[in-house]
């Protein structure tokens, strides 16, 4: 009799474990999105990390990988609003729309399904909290540009934790929906705790919270400033605040990978991919303690920049490790160049700019032909001509010299770019943990939401 009972229990347990693989609930679900992060961004960073840091990325070693298509309802090349909506809500929509379908009908996101199932929900990003990707998980608006209304949707969602960059348009008095400065409304009307910068550490469990690096704008680029709180710190704090018996759903976005791919800045991009990987590792450390109850999914929303690993001038050779010579973001370089030009006035010359090129990109202007960062005479000519276009004469270009310097640097590292916008390249979705095996083979970005919605219930 007893033997029969134990056999019965064993059958039940087997059924329960099998069900996890199909559609049973997973207690802890992490979704990481690298904005603009497709195969080239991941492989460039992998190669750089192996050569320079002595080890590859965790995200590239995850046990399940799926090639993932990204097209929008109305365009082969998606924007972040349409792809965010696809990943969050499981439906194609037109570029520019958030949380509504192609006909404008309101959609339901996986984060909302998790909330309604009793889970706690966290939304973390390195860009602003009401930017397209995070907003796709809580907002319903046919225009991603309606920052104030989207920020109100954020409060209305009732999600438990928002962390990372600040807000866009948080005190837009021109909005028809205006009801006060958003952080103020969040605390007075919606019961959120609010923390800025290292105030993150003092947030305590039990109260909904918004924690920003600073009130306005995105977090800094990792190459310029990797001080705390980082994306990994927000992820760690999110786990601490959200952990409860019913579990949580957490979306974490590395949003500035995309921004520097728009600028074709490879070295800054890969530093942000490394920072993103560190945040995923925080989830992995947590998952190791709860292996049967945790799912980690990592994806990108589209490719940005048409990045390629190889360049006509370098043939079969690759020099990705040369990207280590860059010491600041392209934004910071442009800013410092502008300051230098302002200080020198009309006297500003190419010779004056050389030390900055050396400091920011490692350019070498000496005679040693074996120095890989040596600026060859053809490159010097290009740089001088671009300098004149930006700083001399009547019709000055806004950034010809800065762009030419960056292009020259990228090419020395065997990197090429084809666009300053998004491209239609598919991305890779990676997964680890309970239910991870369904993220393999070939999928569409809408499938991520469809699969996750079954797993968070
Ligand atoms: Zn995007």
mmCIF file of C-alpha atoms in Angstrom, residues 146-443:
data_model
loop_
_atom_site.group_PDB
_atom_site.id
_atom_site.type_symbol
_atom_site.label_atom_id
_atom_site.label_comp_id
_atom_site.label_asym_id
_atom_site.label_seq_id
_atom_site.Cartn_x
_atom_site.Cartn_y
_atom_site.Cartn_z
ATOM 1 C CA UNK A 146 4.355 61.465 -25.719
ATOM 2 C CA UNK A 147 6.842 61.281 -22.861
ATOM 3 C CA UNK A 148 4.673 62.837 -20.144
ATOM 4 C CA UNK A 149 1.624 60.638 -20.862
ATOM 5 C CA UNK A 150 3.894 57.594 -21.000
ATOM 6 C CA UNK A 151 5.368 58.528 -17.594
ATOM 7 C CA UNK A 152 1.803 58.687 -16.215
ATOM 8 C CA UNK A 153 1.156 55.188 -17.634
ATOM 9 C CA UNK A 154 4.264 54.101 -15.743
ATOM 10 C CA UNK A 155 2.745 55.229 -12.431
ATOM 11 C CA UNK A 156 -0.672 53.832 -13.357
ATOM 12 C CA UNK A 157 0.873 50.383 -13.992
ATOM 13 C CA UNK A 158 1.437 49.938 -10.272
ATOM 14 C CA UNK A 159 4.647 48.011 -10.994
ATOM 15 C CA UNK A 160 6.821 47.647 -7.931
ATOM 16 C CA UNK A 161 10.235 48.915 -9.004
ATOM 17 C CA UNK A 162 11.538 51.238 -11.719
ATOM 18 C CA UNK A 163 15.289 51.783 -11.829
ATOM 19 C CA UNK A 164 18.067 53.269 -13.958
ATOM 20 C CA UNK A 165 18.043 56.490 -15.986
ATOM 21 C CA UNK A 166 15.759 59.433 -15.196
ATOM 22 C CA UNK A 167 12.706 60.620 -17.112
ATOM 23 C CA UNK A 168 12.110 62.559 -20.319
ATOM 24 C CA UNK A 169 9.668 65.491 -20.080
ATOM 25 C CA UNK A 170 8.796 64.902 -16.419
ATOM 26 C CA UNK A 171 7.319 68.383 -15.909
ATOM 27 C CA UNK A 172 5.694 69.084 -19.288
ATOM 28 C CA UNK A 173 3.037 71.649 -18.423
ATOM 29 C CA UNK A 174 1.905 71.728 -22.074
ATOM 30 C CA UNK A 175 0.559 68.199 -21.809
ATOM 31 C CA UNK A 176 -3.248 67.955 -21.773
ATOM 32 C CA UNK A 177 -2.861 65.276 -19.092
ATOM 33 C CA UNK A 178 -0.615 67.443 -16.860
ATOM 34 C CA UNK A 179 -1.089 66.801 -13.171
ATOM 35 C CA UNK A 180 2.297 67.779 -11.728
ATOM 36 C CA UNK A 181 5.978 66.909 -11.837
ATOM 37 C CA UNK A 182 6.146 63.130 -12.242
ATOM 38 C CA UNK A 183 8.387 62.211 -9.263
ATOM 39 C CA UNK A 184 6.192 64.409 -7.108
ATOM 40 C CA UNK A 185 2.978 62.790 -8.374
ATOM 41 C CA UNK A 186 4.593 59.356 -7.959
ATOM 42 C CA UNK A 187 5.253 59.953 -4.263
ATOM 43 C CA UNK A 188 2.098 61.905 -3.316
ATOM 44 C CA UNK A 189 -0.580 60.148 -5.364
ATOM 45 C CA UNK A 190 0.816 56.710 -6.152
ATOM 46 C CA UNK A 191 2.742 55.859 -2.987
ATOM 47 C CA UNK A 192 6.170 55.366 -4.547
ATOM 48 C CA UNK A 193 9.404 55.806 -2.619
ATOM 49 C CA UNK A 194 11.911 57.829 -4.626
ATOM 50 C CA UNK A 195 15.712 57.599 -4.586
ATOM 51 C CA UNK A 196 18.395 59.363 -6.558
ATOM 52 C CA UNK A 197 21.868 58.011 -7.330
ATOM 53 C CA UNK A 198 23.315 56.107 -4.299
ATOM 54 C CA UNK A 199 20.038 56.623 -2.421
ATOM 55 C CA UNK A 200 19.259 53.315 -4.153
ATOM 56 C CA UNK A 201 20.999 51.483 -1.305
ATOM 57 C CA UNK A 202 18.603 52.802 1.351
ATOM 58 C CA UNK A 203 15.410 51.625 -0.389
ATOM 59 C CA UNK A 204 13.605 49.011 1.630
ATOM 60 C CA UNK A 205 11.360 46.125 0.758
ATOM 61 C CA UNK A 206 7.608 46.517 1.043
ATOM 62 C CA UNK A 207 7.087 49.835 -0.738
ATOM 63 C CA UNK A 208 6.919 50.492 -4.478
ATOM 64 C CA UNK A 209 10.013 52.418 -5.562
ATOM 65 C CA UNK A 210 11.520 54.537 -8.321
ATOM 66 C CA UNK A 211 15.327 54.826 -8.266
ATOM 67 C CA UNK A 212 17.148 56.970 -10.820
ATOM 68 C CA UNK A 213 20.798 57.711 -11.428
ATOM 69 C CA UNK A 214 19.733 61.350 -11.851
ATOM 70 C CA UNK A 215 16.328 62.947 -12.421
ATOM 71 C CA UNK A 216 16.719 63.668 -16.152
ATOM 72 C CA UNK A 217 18.431 61.797 -18.959
ATOM 73 C CA UNK A 218 20.096 58.417 -19.330
ATOM 74 C CA UNK A 219 22.822 56.769 -17.256
ATOM 75 C CA UNK A 220 26.396 57.549 -18.418
ATOM 76 C CA UNK A 221 28.249 55.385 -20.951
ATOM 77 C CA UNK A 222 30.318 52.758 -19.168
ATOM 78 C CA UNK A 223 33.476 53.883 -21.022
ATOM 79 C CA UNK A 224 33.062 57.417 -19.563
ATOM 80 C CA UNK A 225 31.837 56.514 -16.092
ATOM 81 C CA UNK A 226 31.383 53.010 -14.709
ATOM 82 C CA UNK A 227 30.858 54.101 -11.113
ATOM 83 C CA UNK A 228 27.902 52.826 -9.068
ATOM 84 C CA UNK A 229 25.000 52.547 -9.355
ATOM 85 C CA UNK A 230 25.487 50.493 -12.522
ATOM 86 C CA UNK A 231 22.935 48.433 -14.451
ATOM 87 C CA UNK A 232 24.149 45.425 -12.423
ATOM 88 C CA UNK A 233 23.557 47.365 -9.161
ATOM 89 C CA UNK A 234 19.965 48.158 -10.184
ATOM 90 C CA UNK A 235 19.429 44.493 -11.080
ATOM 91 C CA UNK A 236 20.803 43.388 -7.702
ATOM 92 C CA UNK A 237 18.604 45.867 -5.847
ATOM 93 C CA UNK A 238 15.609 44.830 -7.958
ATOM 94 C CA UNK A 239 16.043 41.221 -6.810
ATOM 95 C CA UNK A 240 16.272 42.343 -3.185
ATOM 96 C CA UNK A 241 13.125 44.506 -3.400
ATOM 97 C CA UNK A 242 10.988 42.159 -5.492
ATOM 98 C CA UNK A 243 11.716 38.732 -4.020
ATOM 99 C CA UNK A 244 8.550 37.332 -2.445
ATOM 100 C CA UNK A 245 6.700 33.978 -2.221
ATOM 101 C CA UNK A 246 4.844 34.548 -5.520
ATOM 102 C CA UNK A 247 7.981 35.521 -7.408
ATOM 103 C CA UNK A 248 8.668 38.348 -9.855
ATOM 104 C CA UNK A 249 9.087 39.424 -13.468
ATOM 105 C CA UNK A 250 11.980 41.772 -14.171
ATOM 106 C CA UNK A 251 12.877 43.461 -17.464
ATOM 107 C CA UNK A 252 16.373 44.947 -17.691
ATOM 108 C CA UNK A 253 17.421 46.979 -20.737
ATOM 109 C CA UNK A 254 20.932 47.917 -21.857
ATOM 110 C CA UNK A 255 19.574 50.902 -23.764
ATOM 111 C CA UNK A 256 22.696 52.823 -24.706
ATOM 112 C CA UNK A 257 24.185 50.020 -26.801
ATOM 113 C CA UNK A 258 21.826 51.334 -29.482
ATOM 114 C CA UNK A 259 22.751 54.993 -29.001
ATOM 115 C CA UNK A 260 26.436 54.478 -29.728
ATOM 116 C CA UNK A 261 25.687 52.146 -32.636
ATOM 117 C CA UNK A 262 23.702 55.042 -34.157
ATOM 118 C CA UNK A 263 26.935 57.058 -33.815
ATOM 119 C CA UNK A 264 29.019 54.117 -35.160
ATOM 120 C CA UNK A 265 31.156 54.125 -32.018
ATOM 121 C CA UNK A 266 32.296 50.483 -31.661
ATOM 122 C CA UNK A 267 34.466 50.815 -28.528
ATOM 123 C CA UNK A 268 31.736 52.559 -26.503
ATOM 124 C CA UNK A 269 29.179 50.030 -27.737
ATOM 125 C CA UNK A 270 31.183 47.027 -26.562
ATOM 126 C CA UNK A 271 31.835 48.570 -23.128
ATOM 127 C CA UNK A 272 28.062 48.893 -22.687
ATOM 128 C CA UNK A 273 27.545 45.288 -23.888
ATOM 129 C CA UNK A 274 30.056 44.178 -21.202
ATOM 130 C CA UNK A 275 28.126 46.221 -18.602
ATOM 131 C CA UNK A 276 24.895 44.568 -19.813
ATOM 132 C CA UNK A 277 26.513 41.124 -19.502
ATOM 133 C CA UNK A 278 27.472 41.945 -15.894
ATOM 134 C CA UNK A 279 23.803 42.667 -15.121
ATOM 135 C CA UNK A 280 22.800 39.295 -16.659
ATOM 136 C CA UNK A 281 25.434 37.606 -14.462
ATOM 137 C CA UNK A 282 23.722 39.067 -11.364
ATOM 138 C CA UNK A 283 20.549 37.239 -12.434
ATOM 139 C CA UNK A 284 22.574 34.100 -13.139
ATOM 140 C CA UNK A 285 24.055 34.142 -9.615
ATOM 141 C CA UNK A 286 20.493 34.394 -8.256
ATOM 142 C CA UNK A 287 19.309 31.613 -10.615
ATOM 143 C CA UNK A 288 22.008 29.259 -9.355
ATOM 144 C CA UNK A 289 20.395 29.480 -5.900
ATOM 145 C CA UNK A 290 16.900 28.821 -7.348
ATOM 146 C CA UNK A 291 17.690 26.650 -10.375
ATOM 147 C CA UNK A 292 14.267 25.032 -10.850
ATOM 148 C CA UNK A 293 12.317 28.242 -10.306
ATOM 149 C CA UNK A 294 14.211 30.785 -12.415
ATOM 150 C CA UNK A 295 14.238 31.641 -16.116
ATOM 151 C CA UNK A 296 16.634 34.124 -17.709
ATOM 152 C CA UNK A 297 15.956 35.264 -21.281
ATOM 153 C CA UNK A 298 18.321 37.618 -23.116
ATOM 154 C CA UNK A 299 17.488 39.214 -26.461
ATOM 155 C CA UNK A 300 18.018 42.307 -28.605
ATOM 156 C CA UNK A 301 15.253 44.413 -30.147
ATOM 157 C CA UNK A 302 17.016 44.952 -33.516
ATOM 158 C CA UNK A 303 20.468 45.618 -34.954
ATOM 159 C CA UNK A 304 21.734 49.212 -35.124
ATOM 160 C CA UNK A 305 24.381 50.679 -37.415
ATOM 161 C CA UNK A 306 24.934 47.788 -39.819
ATOM 162 C CA UNK A 307 28.018 46.825 -37.832
ATOM 163 C CA UNK A 308 30.336 44.362 -39.572
ATOM 164 C CA UNK A 309 33.395 42.558 -38.274
ATOM 165 C CA UNK A 310 35.804 42.960 -41.177
ATOM 166 C CA UNK A 311 36.732 45.828 -43.438
ATOM 167 C CA UNK A 312 37.967 46.096 -47.041
ATOM 168 C CA UNK A 313 41.289 47.616 -45.921
ATOM 169 C CA UNK A 314 42.129 44.816 -43.470
ATOM 170 C CA UNK A 315 41.084 41.754 -45.529
ATOM 171 C CA UNK A 316 41.155 38.477 -43.575
ATOM 172 C CA UNK A 317 42.866 39.992 -40.569
ATOM 173 C CA UNK A 318 40.970 41.276 -37.551
ATOM 174 C CA UNK A 319 42.206 43.772 -35.006
ATOM 175 C CA UNK A 320 39.277 44.009 -32.591
ATOM 176 C CA UNK A 321 41.597 44.394 -29.577
ATOM 177 C CA UNK A 322 42.754 47.754 -30.965
ATOM 178 C CA UNK A 323 39.388 49.112 -29.787
ATOM 179 C CA UNK A 324 40.969 49.086 -26.309
ATOM 180 C CA UNK A 325 42.871 52.239 -27.309
ATOM 181 C CA UNK A 326 39.692 54.348 -27.188
ATOM 182 C CA UNK A 327 39.356 56.009 -23.776
ATOM 183 C CA UNK A 328 36.075 57.959 -23.987
ATOM 184 C CA UNK A 329 32.766 57.903 -25.846
ATOM 185 C CA UNK A 330 32.328 59.664 -29.168
ATOM 186 C CA UNK A 331 30.006 62.126 -27.357
ATOM 187 C CA UNK A 332 32.763 63.006 -24.890
ATOM 188 C CA UNK A 333 35.354 63.289 -27.680
ATOM 189 C CA UNK A 334 33.081 65.706 -29.587
ATOM 190 C CA UNK A 335 32.516 67.725 -26.435
ATOM 191 C CA UNK A 336 36.250 67.991 -25.680
ATOM 192 C CA UNK A 337 37.012 68.853 -29.310
ATOM 193 C CA UNK A 338 34.404 71.613 -29.156
ATOM 194 C CA UNK A 339 35.934 73.018 -25.952
ATOM 195 C CA UNK A 340 39.411 72.962 -27.512
ATOM 196 C CA UNK A 341 38.144 74.733 -30.635
ATOM 197 C CA UNK A 342 36.417 77.371 -28.506
ATOM 198 C CA UNK A 343 39.557 78.028 -26.459
ATOM 199 C CA UNK A 344 41.851 78.346 -29.476
ATOM 200 C CA UNK A 345 39.405 80.418 -31.539
ATOM 201 C CA UNK A 346 40.360 81.120 -35.161
ATOM 202 C CA UNK A 347 43.924 79.933 -34.444
ATOM 203 C CA UNK A 348 42.715 76.353 -33.916
ATOM 204 C CA UNK A 349 44.803 74.016 -36.100
ATOM 205 C CA UNK A 350 45.091 70.322 -36.891
ATOM 206 C CA UNK A 351 48.334 70.270 -34.891
ATOM 207 C CA UNK A 352 46.366 71.471 -31.839
ATOM 208 C CA UNK A 353 43.910 68.576 -32.233
ATOM 209 C CA UNK A 354 46.551 65.829 -32.491
ATOM 210 C CA UNK A 355 47.108 65.348 -28.719
ATOM 211 C CA UNK A 356 43.345 64.874 -28.257
ATOM 212 C CA UNK A 357 43.286 62.256 -31.049
ATOM 213 C CA UNK A 358 46.115 60.454 -29.283
ATOM 214 C CA UNK A 359 44.444 60.656 -25.895
ATOM 215 C CA UNK A 360 40.953 59.545 -27.053
ATOM 216 C CA UNK A 361 41.804 57.084 -29.866
ATOM 217 C CA UNK A 362 45.466 56.191 -29.320
ATOM 218 C CA UNK A 363 46.489 57.665 -32.685
ATOM 219 C CA UNK A 364 50.271 57.693 -33.202
ATOM 220 C CA UNK A 365 51.786 60.443 -35.355
ATOM 221 C CA UNK A 366 55.466 59.381 -35.139
ATOM 222 C CA UNK A 367 57.766 57.574 -37.604
ATOM 223 C CA UNK A 368 57.737 54.039 -36.156
ATOM 224 C CA UNK A 369 56.069 52.065 -38.965
ATOM 225 C CA UNK A 370 55.489 49.067 -36.696
ATOM 226 C CA UNK A 371 53.149 50.997 -34.429
ATOM 227 C CA UNK A 372 49.665 49.660 -35.301
ATOM 228 C CA UNK A 373 48.008 52.956 -34.361
ATOM 229 C CA UNK A 374 50.279 54.959 -36.673
ATOM 230 C CA UNK A 375 48.318 57.469 -38.770
ATOM 231 C CA UNK A 376 49.443 56.804 -42.348
ATOM 232 C CA UNK A 377 49.880 59.685 -44.787
ATOM 233 C CA UNK A 378 46.589 58.952 -46.626
ATOM 234 C CA UNK A 379 44.722 58.903 -43.305
ATOM 235 C CA UNK A 380 46.434 62.122 -42.200
ATOM 236 C CA UNK A 381 45.351 63.791 -45.420
ATOM 237 C CA UNK A 382 41.737 62.694 -44.854
ATOM 238 C CA UNK A 383 41.831 63.971 -41.276
ATOM 239 C CA UNK A 384 43.322 67.325 -42.309
ATOM 240 C CA UNK A 385 40.719 67.823 -45.038
ATOM 241 C CA UNK A 386 37.912 66.943 -42.621
ATOM 242 C CA UNK A 387 39.425 69.326 -40.061
ATOM 243 C CA UNK A 388 39.231 72.164 -42.560
ATOM 244 C CA UNK A 389 35.607 71.272 -43.424
ATOM 245 C CA UNK A 390 34.623 71.464 -39.742
ATOM 246 C CA UNK A 391 36.734 74.399 -38.554
ATOM 247 C CA UNK A 392 37.758 76.590 -41.509
ATOM 248 C CA UNK A 393 35.928 78.654 -44.123
ATOM 249 C CA UNK A 394 32.328 79.838 -44.466
ATOM 250 C CA UNK A 395 30.080 76.746 -44.662
ATOM 251 C CA UNK A 396 31.400 74.655 -41.811
ATOM 252 C CA UNK A 397 30.337 71.051 -41.312
ATOM 253 C CA UNK A 398 28.967 70.251 -37.869
ATOM 254 C CA UNK A 399 31.084 67.146 -37.238
ATOM 255 C CA UNK A 400 33.152 66.181 -40.332
ATOM 256 C CA UNK A 401 36.438 65.960 -38.414
ATOM 257 C CA UNK A 402 35.026 64.078 -35.417
ATOM 258 C CA UNK A 403 33.254 61.560 -37.692
ATOM 259 C CA UNK A 404 36.344 61.048 -39.879
ATOM 260 C CA UNK A 405 38.545 60.457 -36.813
ATOM 261 C CA UNK A 406 36.095 57.843 -35.494
ATOM 262 C CA UNK A 407 35.825 56.133 -38.902
ATOM 263 C CA UNK A 408 39.616 56.036 -39.237
ATOM 264 C CA UNK A 409 39.876 54.505 -35.743
ATOM 265 C CA UNK A 410 37.181 51.881 -36.445
ATOM 266 C CA UNK A 411 38.835 50.847 -39.696
ATOM 267 C CA UNK A 412 42.179 50.354 -37.930
ATOM 268 C CA UNK A 413 40.300 47.896 -35.713
ATOM 269 C CA UNK A 414 38.853 46.102 -38.804
ATOM 270 C CA UNK A 415 35.348 47.388 -38.012
ATOM 271 C CA UNK A 416 32.899 48.703 -40.591
ATOM 272 C CA UNK A 417 29.444 50.289 -40.370
ATOM 273 C CA UNK A 418 26.817 50.652 -43.112
ATOM 274 C CA UNK A 419 24.152 52.853 -41.486
ATOM 275 C CA UNK A 420 23.450 55.402 -38.785
ATOM 276 C CA UNK A 421 19.988 53.868 -38.268
ATOM 277 C CA UNK A 422 18.620 50.406 -37.453
ATOM 278 C CA UNK A 423 18.917 47.449 -39.838
ATOM 279 C CA UNK A 424 16.791 44.348 -40.461
ATOM 280 C CA UNK A 425 19.356 41.802 -39.240
ATOM 281 C CA UNK A 426 17.828 39.176 -36.951
ATOM 282 C CA UNK A 427 18.974 39.052 -33.318
ATOM 283 C CA UNK A 428 19.847 36.177 -30.979
ATOM 284 C CA UNK A 429 17.615 35.229 -28.050
ATOM 285 C CA UNK A 430 19.433 33.255 -25.321
ATOM 286 C CA UNK A 431 17.942 31.435 -22.368
ATOM 287 C CA UNK A 432 18.873 29.653 -19.153
ATOM 288 C CA UNK A 433 16.783 27.863 -16.536
ATOM 289 C CA UNK A 434 13.185 26.696 -16.146
ATOM 290 C CA UNK A 435 11.419 26.699 -19.527
ATOM 291 C CA UNK A 436 14.588 27.850 -21.326
ATOM 292 C CA UNK A 437 14.450 25.014 -23.874
ATOM 293 C CA UNK A 438 11.518 26.667 -25.699
ATOM 294 C CA UNK A 439 13.887 29.483 -26.726
ATOM 295 C CA UNK A 440 15.786 27.613 -29.417
ATOM 296 C CA UNK A 441 15.827 27.242 -33.185
ATOM 297 C CA UNK A 442 14.201 30.044 -35.181
ATOM 298 C CA UNK A 443 11.614 32.324 -33.584
#
